[in-house]
Short mmCIF file of N, CA and C in Angstrom, two decimals:
data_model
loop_
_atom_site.label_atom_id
_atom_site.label_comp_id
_atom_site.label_asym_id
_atom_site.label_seq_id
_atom_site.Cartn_x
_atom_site.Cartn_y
_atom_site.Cartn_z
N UNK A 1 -51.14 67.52 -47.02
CA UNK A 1 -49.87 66.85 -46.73
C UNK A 1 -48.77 67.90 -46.63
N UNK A 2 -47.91 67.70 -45.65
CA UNK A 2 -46.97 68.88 -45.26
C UNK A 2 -46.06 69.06 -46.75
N UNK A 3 -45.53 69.84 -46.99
CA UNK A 3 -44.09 69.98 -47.74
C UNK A 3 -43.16 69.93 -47.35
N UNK A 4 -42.17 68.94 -47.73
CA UNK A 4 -40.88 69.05 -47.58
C UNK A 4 -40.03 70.03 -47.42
N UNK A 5 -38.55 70.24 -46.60
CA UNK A 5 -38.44 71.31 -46.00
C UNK A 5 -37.59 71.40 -47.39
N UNK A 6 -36.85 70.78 -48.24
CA UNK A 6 -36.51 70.86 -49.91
C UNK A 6 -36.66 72.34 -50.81
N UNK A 7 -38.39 72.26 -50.30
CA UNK A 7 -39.11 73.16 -51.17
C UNK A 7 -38.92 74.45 -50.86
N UNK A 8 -38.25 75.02 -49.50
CA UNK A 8 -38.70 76.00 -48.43
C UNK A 8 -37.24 77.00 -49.08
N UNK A 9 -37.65 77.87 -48.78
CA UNK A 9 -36.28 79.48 -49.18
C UNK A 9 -36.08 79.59 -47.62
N UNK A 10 -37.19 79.36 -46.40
CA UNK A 10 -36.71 79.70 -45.42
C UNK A 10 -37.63 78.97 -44.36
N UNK A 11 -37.21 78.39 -43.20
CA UNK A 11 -38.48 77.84 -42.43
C UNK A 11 -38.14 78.84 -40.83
N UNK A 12 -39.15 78.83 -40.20
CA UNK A 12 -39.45 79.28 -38.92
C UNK A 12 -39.88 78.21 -38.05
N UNK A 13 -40.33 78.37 -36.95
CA UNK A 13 -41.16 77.36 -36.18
C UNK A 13 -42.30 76.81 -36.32
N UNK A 14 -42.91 78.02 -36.99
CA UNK A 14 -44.73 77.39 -37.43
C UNK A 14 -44.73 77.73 -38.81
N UNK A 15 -44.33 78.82 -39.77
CA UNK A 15 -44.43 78.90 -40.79
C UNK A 15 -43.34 78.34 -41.59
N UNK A 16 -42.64 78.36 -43.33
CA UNK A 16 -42.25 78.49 -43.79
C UNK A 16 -42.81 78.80 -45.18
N UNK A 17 -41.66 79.42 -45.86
CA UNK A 17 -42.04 80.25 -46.80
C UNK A 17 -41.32 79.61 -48.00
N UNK A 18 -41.88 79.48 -49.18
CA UNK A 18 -41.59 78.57 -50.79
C UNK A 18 -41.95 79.41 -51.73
N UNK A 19 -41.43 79.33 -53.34
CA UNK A 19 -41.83 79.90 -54.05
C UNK A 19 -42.94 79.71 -54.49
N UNK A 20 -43.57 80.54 -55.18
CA UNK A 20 -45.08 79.68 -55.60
C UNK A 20 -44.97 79.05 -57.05
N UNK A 21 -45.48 77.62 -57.30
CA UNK A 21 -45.27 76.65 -58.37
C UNK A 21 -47.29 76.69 -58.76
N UNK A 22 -47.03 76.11 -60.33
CA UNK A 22 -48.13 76.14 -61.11
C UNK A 22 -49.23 75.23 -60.20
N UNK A 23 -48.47 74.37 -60.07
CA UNK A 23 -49.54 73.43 -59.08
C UNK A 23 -50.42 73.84 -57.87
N UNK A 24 -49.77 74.72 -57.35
CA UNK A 24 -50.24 75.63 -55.90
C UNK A 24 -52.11 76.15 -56.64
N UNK A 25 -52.07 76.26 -57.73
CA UNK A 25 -53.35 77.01 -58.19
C UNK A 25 -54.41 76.98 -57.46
N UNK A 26 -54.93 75.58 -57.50
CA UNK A 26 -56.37 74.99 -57.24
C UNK A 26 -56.18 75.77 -55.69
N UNK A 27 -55.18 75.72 -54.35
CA UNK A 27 -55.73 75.87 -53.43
C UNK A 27 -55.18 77.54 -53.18
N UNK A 28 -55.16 77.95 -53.59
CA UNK A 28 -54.85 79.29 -53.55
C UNK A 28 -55.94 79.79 -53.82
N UNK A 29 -56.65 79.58 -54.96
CA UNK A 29 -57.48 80.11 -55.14
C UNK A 29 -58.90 80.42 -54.79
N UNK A 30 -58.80 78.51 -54.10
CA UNK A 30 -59.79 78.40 -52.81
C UNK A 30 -59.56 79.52 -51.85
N UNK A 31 -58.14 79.45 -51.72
CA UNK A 31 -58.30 80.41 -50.55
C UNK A 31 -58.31 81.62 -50.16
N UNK A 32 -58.29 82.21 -51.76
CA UNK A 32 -58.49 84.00 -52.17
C UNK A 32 -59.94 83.78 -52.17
N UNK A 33 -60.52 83.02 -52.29
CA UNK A 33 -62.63 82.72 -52.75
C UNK A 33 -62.99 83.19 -50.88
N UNK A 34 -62.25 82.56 -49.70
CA UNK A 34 -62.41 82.13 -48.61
C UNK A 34 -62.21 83.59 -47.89
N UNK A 35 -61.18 84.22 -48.54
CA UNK A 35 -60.82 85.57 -47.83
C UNK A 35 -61.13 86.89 -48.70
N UNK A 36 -61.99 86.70 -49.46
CA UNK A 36 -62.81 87.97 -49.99
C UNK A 36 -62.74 89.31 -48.83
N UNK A 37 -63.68 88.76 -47.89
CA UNK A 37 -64.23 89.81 -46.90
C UNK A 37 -62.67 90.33 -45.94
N UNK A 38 -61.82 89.21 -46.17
CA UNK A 38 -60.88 89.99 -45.56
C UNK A 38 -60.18 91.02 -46.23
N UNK A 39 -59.56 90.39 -47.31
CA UNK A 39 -59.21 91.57 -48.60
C UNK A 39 -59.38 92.87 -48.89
N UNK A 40 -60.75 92.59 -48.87
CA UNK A 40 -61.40 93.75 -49.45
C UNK A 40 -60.99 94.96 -50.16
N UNK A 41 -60.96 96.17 -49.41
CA UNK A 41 -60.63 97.00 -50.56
C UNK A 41 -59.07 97.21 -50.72
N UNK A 42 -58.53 96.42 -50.07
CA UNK A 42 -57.12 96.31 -49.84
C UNK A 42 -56.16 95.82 -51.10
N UNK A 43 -56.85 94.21 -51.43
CA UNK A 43 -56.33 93.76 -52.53
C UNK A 43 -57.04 93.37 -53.28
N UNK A 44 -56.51 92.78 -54.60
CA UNK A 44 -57.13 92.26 -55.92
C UNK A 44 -56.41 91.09 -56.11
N UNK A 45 -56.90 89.65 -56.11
CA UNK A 45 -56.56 88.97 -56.38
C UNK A 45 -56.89 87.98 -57.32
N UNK A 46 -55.83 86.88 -57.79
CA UNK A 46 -56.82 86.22 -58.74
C UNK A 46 -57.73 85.28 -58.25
N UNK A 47 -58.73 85.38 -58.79
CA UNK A 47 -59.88 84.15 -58.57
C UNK A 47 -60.32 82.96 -59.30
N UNK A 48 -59.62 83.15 -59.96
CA UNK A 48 -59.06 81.76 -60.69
C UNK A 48 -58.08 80.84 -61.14
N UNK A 49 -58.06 79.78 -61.57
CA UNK A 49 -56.58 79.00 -62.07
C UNK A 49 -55.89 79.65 -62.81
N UNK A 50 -57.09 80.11 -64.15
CA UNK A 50 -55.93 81.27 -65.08
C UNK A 50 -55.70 82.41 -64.48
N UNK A 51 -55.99 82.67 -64.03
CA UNK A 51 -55.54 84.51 -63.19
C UNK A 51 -54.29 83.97 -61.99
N UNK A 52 -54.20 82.33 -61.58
CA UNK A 52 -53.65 82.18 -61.08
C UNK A 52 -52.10 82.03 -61.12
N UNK A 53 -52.09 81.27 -62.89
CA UNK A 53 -51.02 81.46 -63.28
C UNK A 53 -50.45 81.99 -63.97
N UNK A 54 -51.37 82.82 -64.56
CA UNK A 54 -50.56 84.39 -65.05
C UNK A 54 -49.82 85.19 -63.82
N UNK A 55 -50.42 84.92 -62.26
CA UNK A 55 -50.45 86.19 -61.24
C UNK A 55 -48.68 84.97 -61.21
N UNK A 56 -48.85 83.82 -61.28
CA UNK A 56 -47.80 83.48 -60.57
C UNK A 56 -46.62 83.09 -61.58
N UNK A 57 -46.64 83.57 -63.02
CA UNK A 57 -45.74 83.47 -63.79
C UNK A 57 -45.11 84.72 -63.60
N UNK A 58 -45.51 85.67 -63.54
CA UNK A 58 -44.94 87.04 -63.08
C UNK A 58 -44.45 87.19 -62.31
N UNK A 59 -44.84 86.23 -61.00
CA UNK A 59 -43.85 86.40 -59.79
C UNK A 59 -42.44 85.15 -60.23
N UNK A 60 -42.48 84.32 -61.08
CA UNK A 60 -41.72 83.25 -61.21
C UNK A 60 -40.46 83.76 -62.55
N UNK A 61 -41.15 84.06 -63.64
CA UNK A 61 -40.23 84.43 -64.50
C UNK A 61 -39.76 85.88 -64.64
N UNK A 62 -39.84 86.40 -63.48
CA UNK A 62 -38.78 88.01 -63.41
C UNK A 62 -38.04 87.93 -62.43
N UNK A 63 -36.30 88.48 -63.17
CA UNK A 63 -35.75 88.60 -61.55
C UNK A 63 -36.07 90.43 -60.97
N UNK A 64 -36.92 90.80 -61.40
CA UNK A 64 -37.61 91.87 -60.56
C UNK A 64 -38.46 91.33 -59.59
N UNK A 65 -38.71 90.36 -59.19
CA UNK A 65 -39.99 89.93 -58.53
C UNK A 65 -39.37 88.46 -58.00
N UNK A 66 -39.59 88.19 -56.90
CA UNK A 66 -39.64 87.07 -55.74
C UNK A 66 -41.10 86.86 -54.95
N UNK A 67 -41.69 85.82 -55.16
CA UNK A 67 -42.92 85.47 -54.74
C UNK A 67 -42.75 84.50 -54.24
N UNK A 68 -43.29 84.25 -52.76
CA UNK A 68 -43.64 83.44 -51.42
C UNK A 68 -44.80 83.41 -50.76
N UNK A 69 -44.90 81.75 -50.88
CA UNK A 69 -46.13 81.38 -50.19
C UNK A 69 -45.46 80.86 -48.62
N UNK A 70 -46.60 81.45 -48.23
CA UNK A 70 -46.62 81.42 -46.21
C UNK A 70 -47.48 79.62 -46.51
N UNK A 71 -46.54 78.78 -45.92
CA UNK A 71 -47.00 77.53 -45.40
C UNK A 71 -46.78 77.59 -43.96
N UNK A 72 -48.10 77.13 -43.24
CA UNK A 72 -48.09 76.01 -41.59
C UNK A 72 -47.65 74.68 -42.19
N UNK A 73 -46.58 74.75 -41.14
CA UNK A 73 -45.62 73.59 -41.22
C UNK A 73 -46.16 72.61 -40.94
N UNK A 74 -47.25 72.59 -39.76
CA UNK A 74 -47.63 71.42 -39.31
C UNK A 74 -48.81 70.96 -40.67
N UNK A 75 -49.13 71.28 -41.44
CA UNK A 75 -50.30 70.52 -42.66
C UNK A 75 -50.05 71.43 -43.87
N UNK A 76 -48.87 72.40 -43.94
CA UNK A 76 -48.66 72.42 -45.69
C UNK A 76 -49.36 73.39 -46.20
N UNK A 77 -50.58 73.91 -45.10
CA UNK A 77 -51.47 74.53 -46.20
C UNK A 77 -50.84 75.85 -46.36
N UNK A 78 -51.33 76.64 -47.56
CA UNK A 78 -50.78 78.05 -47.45
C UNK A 78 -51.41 78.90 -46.73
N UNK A 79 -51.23 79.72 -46.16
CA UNK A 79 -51.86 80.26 -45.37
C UNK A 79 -51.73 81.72 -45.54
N UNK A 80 -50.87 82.16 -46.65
CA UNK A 80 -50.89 83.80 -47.12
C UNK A 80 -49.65 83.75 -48.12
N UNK A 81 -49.27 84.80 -48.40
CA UNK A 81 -48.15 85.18 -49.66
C UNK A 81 -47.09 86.38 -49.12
N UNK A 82 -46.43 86.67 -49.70
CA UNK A 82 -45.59 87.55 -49.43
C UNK A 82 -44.70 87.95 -50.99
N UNK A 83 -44.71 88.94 -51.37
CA UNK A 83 -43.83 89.33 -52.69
C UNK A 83 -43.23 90.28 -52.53
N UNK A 84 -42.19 90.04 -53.24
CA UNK A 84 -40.80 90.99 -52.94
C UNK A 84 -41.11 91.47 -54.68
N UNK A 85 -41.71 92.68 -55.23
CA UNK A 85 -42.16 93.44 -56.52
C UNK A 85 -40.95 94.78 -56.60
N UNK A 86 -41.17 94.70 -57.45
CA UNK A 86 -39.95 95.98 -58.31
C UNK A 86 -38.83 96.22 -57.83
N UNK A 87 -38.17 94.79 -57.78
CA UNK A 87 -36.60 94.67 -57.56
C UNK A 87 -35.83 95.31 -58.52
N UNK A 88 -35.12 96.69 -57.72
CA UNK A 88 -33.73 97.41 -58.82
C UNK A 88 -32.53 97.00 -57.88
N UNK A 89 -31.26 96.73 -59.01
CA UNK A 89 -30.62 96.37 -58.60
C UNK A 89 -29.63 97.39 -58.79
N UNK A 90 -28.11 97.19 -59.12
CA UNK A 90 -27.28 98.49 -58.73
C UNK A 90 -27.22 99.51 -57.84
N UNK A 91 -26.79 100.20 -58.05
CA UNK A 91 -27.05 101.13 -56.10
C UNK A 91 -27.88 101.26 -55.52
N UNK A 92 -29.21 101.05 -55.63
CA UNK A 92 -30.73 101.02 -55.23
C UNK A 92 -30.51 99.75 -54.26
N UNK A 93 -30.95 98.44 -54.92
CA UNK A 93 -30.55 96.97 -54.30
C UNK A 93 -31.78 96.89 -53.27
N UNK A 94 -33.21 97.33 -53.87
CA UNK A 94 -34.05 97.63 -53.17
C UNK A 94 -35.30 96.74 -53.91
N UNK A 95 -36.63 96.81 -53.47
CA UNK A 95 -37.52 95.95 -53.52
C UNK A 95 -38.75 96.32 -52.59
N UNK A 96 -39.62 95.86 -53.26
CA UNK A 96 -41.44 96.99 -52.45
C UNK A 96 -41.84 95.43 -52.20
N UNK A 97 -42.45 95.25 -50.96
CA UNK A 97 -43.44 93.95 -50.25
C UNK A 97 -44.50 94.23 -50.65
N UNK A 98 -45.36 93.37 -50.77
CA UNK A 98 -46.68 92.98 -51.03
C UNK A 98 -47.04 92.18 -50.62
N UNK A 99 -47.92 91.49 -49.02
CA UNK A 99 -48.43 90.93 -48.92
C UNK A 99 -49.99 90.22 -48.19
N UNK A 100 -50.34 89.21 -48.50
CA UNK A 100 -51.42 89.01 -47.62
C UNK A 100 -52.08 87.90 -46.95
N UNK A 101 -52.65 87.48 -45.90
CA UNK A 101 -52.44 86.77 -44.93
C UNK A 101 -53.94 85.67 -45.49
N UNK A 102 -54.37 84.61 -45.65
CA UNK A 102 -55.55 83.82 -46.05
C UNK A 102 -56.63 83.73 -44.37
N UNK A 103 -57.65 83.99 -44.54
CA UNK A 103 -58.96 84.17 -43.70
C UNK A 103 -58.81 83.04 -42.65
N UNK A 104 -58.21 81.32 -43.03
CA UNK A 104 -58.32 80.34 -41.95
C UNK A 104 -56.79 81.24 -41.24
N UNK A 105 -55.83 81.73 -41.59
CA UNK A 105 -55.01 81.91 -40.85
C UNK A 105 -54.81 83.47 -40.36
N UNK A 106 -55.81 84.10 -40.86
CA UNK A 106 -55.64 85.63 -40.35
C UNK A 106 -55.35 85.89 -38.74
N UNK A 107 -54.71 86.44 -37.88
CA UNK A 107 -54.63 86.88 -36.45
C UNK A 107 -54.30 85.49 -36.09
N UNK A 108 -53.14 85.04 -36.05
CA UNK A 108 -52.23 83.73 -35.23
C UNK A 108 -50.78 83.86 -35.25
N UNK A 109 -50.53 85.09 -36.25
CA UNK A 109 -49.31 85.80 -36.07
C UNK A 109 -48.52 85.11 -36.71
N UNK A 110 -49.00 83.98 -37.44
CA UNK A 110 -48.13 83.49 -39.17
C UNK A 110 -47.59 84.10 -40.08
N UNK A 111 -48.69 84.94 -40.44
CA UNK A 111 -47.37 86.24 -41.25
C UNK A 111 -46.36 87.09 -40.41
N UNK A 112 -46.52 87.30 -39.60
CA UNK A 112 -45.55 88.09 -38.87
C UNK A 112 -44.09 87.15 -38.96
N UNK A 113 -44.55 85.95 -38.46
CA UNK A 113 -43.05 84.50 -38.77
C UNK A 113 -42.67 84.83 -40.07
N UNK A 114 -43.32 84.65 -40.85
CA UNK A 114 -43.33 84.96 -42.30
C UNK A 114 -42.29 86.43 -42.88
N UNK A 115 -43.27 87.40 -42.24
CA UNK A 115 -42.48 88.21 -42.59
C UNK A 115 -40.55 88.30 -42.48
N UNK A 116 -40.59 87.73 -41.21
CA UNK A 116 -39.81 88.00 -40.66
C UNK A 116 -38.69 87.10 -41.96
N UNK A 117 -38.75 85.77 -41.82
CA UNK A 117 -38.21 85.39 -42.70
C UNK A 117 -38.13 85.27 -44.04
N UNK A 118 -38.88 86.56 -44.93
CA UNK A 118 -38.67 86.91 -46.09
C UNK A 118 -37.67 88.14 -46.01
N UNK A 119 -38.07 88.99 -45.20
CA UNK A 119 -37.24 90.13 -44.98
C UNK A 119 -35.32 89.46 -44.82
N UNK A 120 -35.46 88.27 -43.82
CA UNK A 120 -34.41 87.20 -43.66
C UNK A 120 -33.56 87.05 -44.94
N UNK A 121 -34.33 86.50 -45.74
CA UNK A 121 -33.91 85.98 -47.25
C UNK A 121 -33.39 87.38 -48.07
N UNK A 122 -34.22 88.38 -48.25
CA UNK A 122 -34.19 89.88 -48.80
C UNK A 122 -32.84 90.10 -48.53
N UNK A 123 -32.60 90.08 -47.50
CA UNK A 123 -31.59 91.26 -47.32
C UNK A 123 -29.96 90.05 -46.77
N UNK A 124 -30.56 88.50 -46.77
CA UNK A 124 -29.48 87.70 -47.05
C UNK A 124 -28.91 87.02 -48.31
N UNK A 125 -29.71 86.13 -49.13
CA UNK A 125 -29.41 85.73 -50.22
C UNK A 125 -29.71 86.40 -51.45
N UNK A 126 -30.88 87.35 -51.62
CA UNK A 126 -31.03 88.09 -52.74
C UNK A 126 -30.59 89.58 -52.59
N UNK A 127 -29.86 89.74 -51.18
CA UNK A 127 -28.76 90.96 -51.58
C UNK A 127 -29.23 92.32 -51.70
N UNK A 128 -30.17 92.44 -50.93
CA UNK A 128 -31.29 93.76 -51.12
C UNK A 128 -30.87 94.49 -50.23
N UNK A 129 -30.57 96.05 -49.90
CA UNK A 129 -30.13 96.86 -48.81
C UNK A 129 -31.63 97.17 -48.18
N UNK A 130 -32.55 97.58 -49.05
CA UNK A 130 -34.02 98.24 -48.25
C UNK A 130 -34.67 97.56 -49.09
N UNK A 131 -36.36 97.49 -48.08
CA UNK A 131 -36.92 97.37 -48.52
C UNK A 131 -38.53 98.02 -48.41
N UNK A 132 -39.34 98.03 -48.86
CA UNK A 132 -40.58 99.34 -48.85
C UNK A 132 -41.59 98.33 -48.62
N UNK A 133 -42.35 98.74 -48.09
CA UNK A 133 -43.76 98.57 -48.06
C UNK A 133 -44.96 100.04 -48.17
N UNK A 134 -45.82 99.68 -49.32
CA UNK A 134 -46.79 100.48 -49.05
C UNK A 134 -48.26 99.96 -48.61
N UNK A 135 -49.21 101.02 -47.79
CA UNK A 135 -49.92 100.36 -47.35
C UNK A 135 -51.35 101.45 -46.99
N UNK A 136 -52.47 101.37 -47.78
CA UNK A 136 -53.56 102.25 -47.47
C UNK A 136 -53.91 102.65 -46.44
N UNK A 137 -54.26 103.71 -45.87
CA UNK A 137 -53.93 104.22 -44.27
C UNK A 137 -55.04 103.36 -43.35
N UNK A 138 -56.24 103.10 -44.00
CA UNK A 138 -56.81 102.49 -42.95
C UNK A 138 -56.73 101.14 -43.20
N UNK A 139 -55.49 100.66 -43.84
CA UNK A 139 -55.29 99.04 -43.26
C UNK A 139 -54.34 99.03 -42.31
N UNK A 140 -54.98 98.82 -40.94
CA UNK A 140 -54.49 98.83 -39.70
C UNK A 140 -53.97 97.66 -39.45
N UNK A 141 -54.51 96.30 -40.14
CA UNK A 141 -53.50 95.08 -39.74
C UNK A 141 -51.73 95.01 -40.46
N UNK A 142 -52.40 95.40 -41.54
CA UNK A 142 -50.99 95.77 -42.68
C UNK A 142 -49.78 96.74 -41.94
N UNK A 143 -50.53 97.55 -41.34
CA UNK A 143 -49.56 98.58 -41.21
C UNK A 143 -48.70 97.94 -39.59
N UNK A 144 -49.68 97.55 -38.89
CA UNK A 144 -49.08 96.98 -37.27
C UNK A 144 -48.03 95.74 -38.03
N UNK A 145 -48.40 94.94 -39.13
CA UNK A 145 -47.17 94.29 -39.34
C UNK A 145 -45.60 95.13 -39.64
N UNK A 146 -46.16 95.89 -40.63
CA UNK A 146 -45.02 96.60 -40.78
C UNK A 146 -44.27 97.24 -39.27
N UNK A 147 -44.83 98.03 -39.00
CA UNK A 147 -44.48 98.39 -38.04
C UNK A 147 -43.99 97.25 -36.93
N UNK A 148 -44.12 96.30 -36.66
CA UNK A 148 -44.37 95.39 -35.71
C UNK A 148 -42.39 94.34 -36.84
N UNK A 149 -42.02 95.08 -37.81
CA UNK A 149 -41.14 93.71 -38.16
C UNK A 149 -40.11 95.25 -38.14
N UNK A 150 -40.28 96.05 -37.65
CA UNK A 150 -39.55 97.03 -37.34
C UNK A 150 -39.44 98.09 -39.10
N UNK A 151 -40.20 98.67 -39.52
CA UNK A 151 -40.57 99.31 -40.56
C UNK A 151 -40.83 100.77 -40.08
N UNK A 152 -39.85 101.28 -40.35
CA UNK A 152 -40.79 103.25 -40.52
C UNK A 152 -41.19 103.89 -40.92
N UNK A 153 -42.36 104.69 -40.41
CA UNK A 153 -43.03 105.22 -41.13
C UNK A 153 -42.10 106.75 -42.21
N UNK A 154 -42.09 106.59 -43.57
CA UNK A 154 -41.40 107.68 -44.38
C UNK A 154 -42.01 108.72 -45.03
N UNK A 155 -43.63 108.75 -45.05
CA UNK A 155 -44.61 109.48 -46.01
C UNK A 155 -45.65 109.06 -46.11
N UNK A 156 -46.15 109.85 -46.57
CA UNK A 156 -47.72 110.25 -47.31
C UNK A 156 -47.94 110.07 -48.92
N UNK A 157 -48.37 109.65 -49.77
CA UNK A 157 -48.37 109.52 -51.20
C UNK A 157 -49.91 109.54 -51.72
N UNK A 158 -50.72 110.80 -51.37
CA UNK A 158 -52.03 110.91 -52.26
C UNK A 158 -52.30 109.95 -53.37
N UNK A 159 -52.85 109.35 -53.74
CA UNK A 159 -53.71 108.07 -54.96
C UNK A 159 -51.92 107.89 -55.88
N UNK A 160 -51.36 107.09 -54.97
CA UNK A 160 -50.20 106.15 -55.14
C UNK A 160 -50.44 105.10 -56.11
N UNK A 161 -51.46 104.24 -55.51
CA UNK A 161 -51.38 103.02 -56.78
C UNK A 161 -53.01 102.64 -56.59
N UNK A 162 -52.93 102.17 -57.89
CA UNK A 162 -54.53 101.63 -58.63
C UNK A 162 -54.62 100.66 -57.85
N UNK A 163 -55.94 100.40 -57.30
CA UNK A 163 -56.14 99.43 -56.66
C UNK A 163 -57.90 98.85 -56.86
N UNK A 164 -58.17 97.85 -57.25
CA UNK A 164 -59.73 98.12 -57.72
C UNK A 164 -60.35 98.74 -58.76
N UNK A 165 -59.42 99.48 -59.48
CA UNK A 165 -60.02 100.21 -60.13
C UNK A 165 -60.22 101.85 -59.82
N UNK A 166 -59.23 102.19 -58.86
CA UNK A 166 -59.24 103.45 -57.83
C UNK A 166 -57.91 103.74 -57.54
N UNK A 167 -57.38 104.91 -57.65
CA UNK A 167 -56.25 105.36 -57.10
C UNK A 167 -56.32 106.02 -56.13
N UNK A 168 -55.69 105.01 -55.04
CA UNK A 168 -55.74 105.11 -53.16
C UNK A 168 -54.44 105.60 -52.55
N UNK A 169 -54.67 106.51 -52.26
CA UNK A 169 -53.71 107.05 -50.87
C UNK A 169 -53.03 105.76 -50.35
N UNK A 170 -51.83 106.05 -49.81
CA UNK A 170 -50.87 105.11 -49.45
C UNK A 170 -49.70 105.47 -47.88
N UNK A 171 -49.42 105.16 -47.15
CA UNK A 171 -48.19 105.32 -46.18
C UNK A 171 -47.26 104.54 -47.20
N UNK A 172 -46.06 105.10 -47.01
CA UNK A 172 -44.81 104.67 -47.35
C UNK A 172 -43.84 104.15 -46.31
N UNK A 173 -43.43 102.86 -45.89
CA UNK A 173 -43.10 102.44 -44.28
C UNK A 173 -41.55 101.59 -45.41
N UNK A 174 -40.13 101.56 -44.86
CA UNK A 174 -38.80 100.96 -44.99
C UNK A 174 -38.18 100.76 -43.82
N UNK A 175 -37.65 99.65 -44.37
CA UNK A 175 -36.59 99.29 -43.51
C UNK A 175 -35.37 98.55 -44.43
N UNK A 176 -33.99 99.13 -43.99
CA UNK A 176 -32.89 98.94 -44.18
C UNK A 176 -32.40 97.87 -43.81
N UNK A 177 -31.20 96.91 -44.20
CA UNK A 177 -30.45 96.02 -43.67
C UNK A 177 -29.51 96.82 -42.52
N UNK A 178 -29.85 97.82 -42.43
CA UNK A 178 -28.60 98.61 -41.13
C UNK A 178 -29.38 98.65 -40.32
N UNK A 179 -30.97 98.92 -40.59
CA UNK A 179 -31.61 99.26 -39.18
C UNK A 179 -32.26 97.90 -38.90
N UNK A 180 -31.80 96.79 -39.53
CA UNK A 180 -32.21 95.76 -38.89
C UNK A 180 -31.42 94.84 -38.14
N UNK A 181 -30.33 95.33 -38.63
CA UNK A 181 -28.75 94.59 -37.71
C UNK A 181 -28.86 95.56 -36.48
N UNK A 182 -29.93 96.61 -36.25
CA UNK A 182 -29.45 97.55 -34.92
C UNK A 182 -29.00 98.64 -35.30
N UNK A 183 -28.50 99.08 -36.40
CA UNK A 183 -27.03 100.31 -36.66
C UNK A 183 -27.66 101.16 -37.60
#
């Protein structure tokens, strides 16, 4: 059943994007079970209700952290996430993305809507100047988003962050609220 547009931080044409609530569990988690093979060595997610709402109390009770679920408008379902992680505020006013797209909706260009309108929200209502994305060099879908919502490439970062159980090499890709107004 669709969601109300009530629930939404931001809507697009096919996507919109909501915070994530305790209730979301059960199908989220279906749908981290569903996108294993897409994941892969990319992310870690939870695979369960409790991993679900620990993963999503962390995104809910810090204002370091803003967490969004990617809904298709037309049936509600989620169809990926998006997190805005290690929000500093004071002259920084910055924030690192994290996100990932669910297997029924991978390649239809939903997160890209998505993106677009979190970055929207970022740098309108929660007041963020930049924001980062990092992204393991051979995730080539990750990185064409970035690149593709207008993100540049800034660096190289040898075994950056634990991932799996492994500390993986990373690109470092930002974008500014100046270079997204054009200026």
């Amino acid at each position: 059943m669709p969601h109300t547009s009530s629930h939404y931080a931001a809507e697009g044409p096919r996507v919109a994007v909501r915070r994530f609530r305790m209730e979301d569990g059960e199908e989220f988690v279906r749908r981290v079970r569903e996108s294993e093979d897409l994941h892969g060595p990319w992310l870690v997610m939870p695979d369960s209700e409790a991993a679900y709402a620990e993963y999503a109390s962390r995104l809910t009770g810090s204002p370091a952290r803003a967490g969004f679920l990617v809904c298709e408008k037309d049936s509600g379902d989620i169809a990926g996430f998006i997190n805005i992680n290690n929000i500093v505020r004071g002259g920084f006013q910055c924030g690192a993305l994290g996100y990932g797209a669910f297997a029924h909706a991978a390649g239809r260009g939903l997160m890209r809507e998505a993106l677009e309108l979190v970055i929207g929200y970022a740098f309108g209502p929660l007041g963020l100047h930049r924001l980062e994305i990092n992204v393991q060099p051979g995730n080539t879908a990750s990185i064409a988003l970035a690149r593709g919502a207008g993100f540049r490439l800034e660096g190289f970062s040898p075994k950056m962050i634990q991932v799996d159980g492994e500390w993986r090499d990373h690109e470092r890709w930002a974008l500014t609220a100046e270079m997204r107004a054009g200026g």
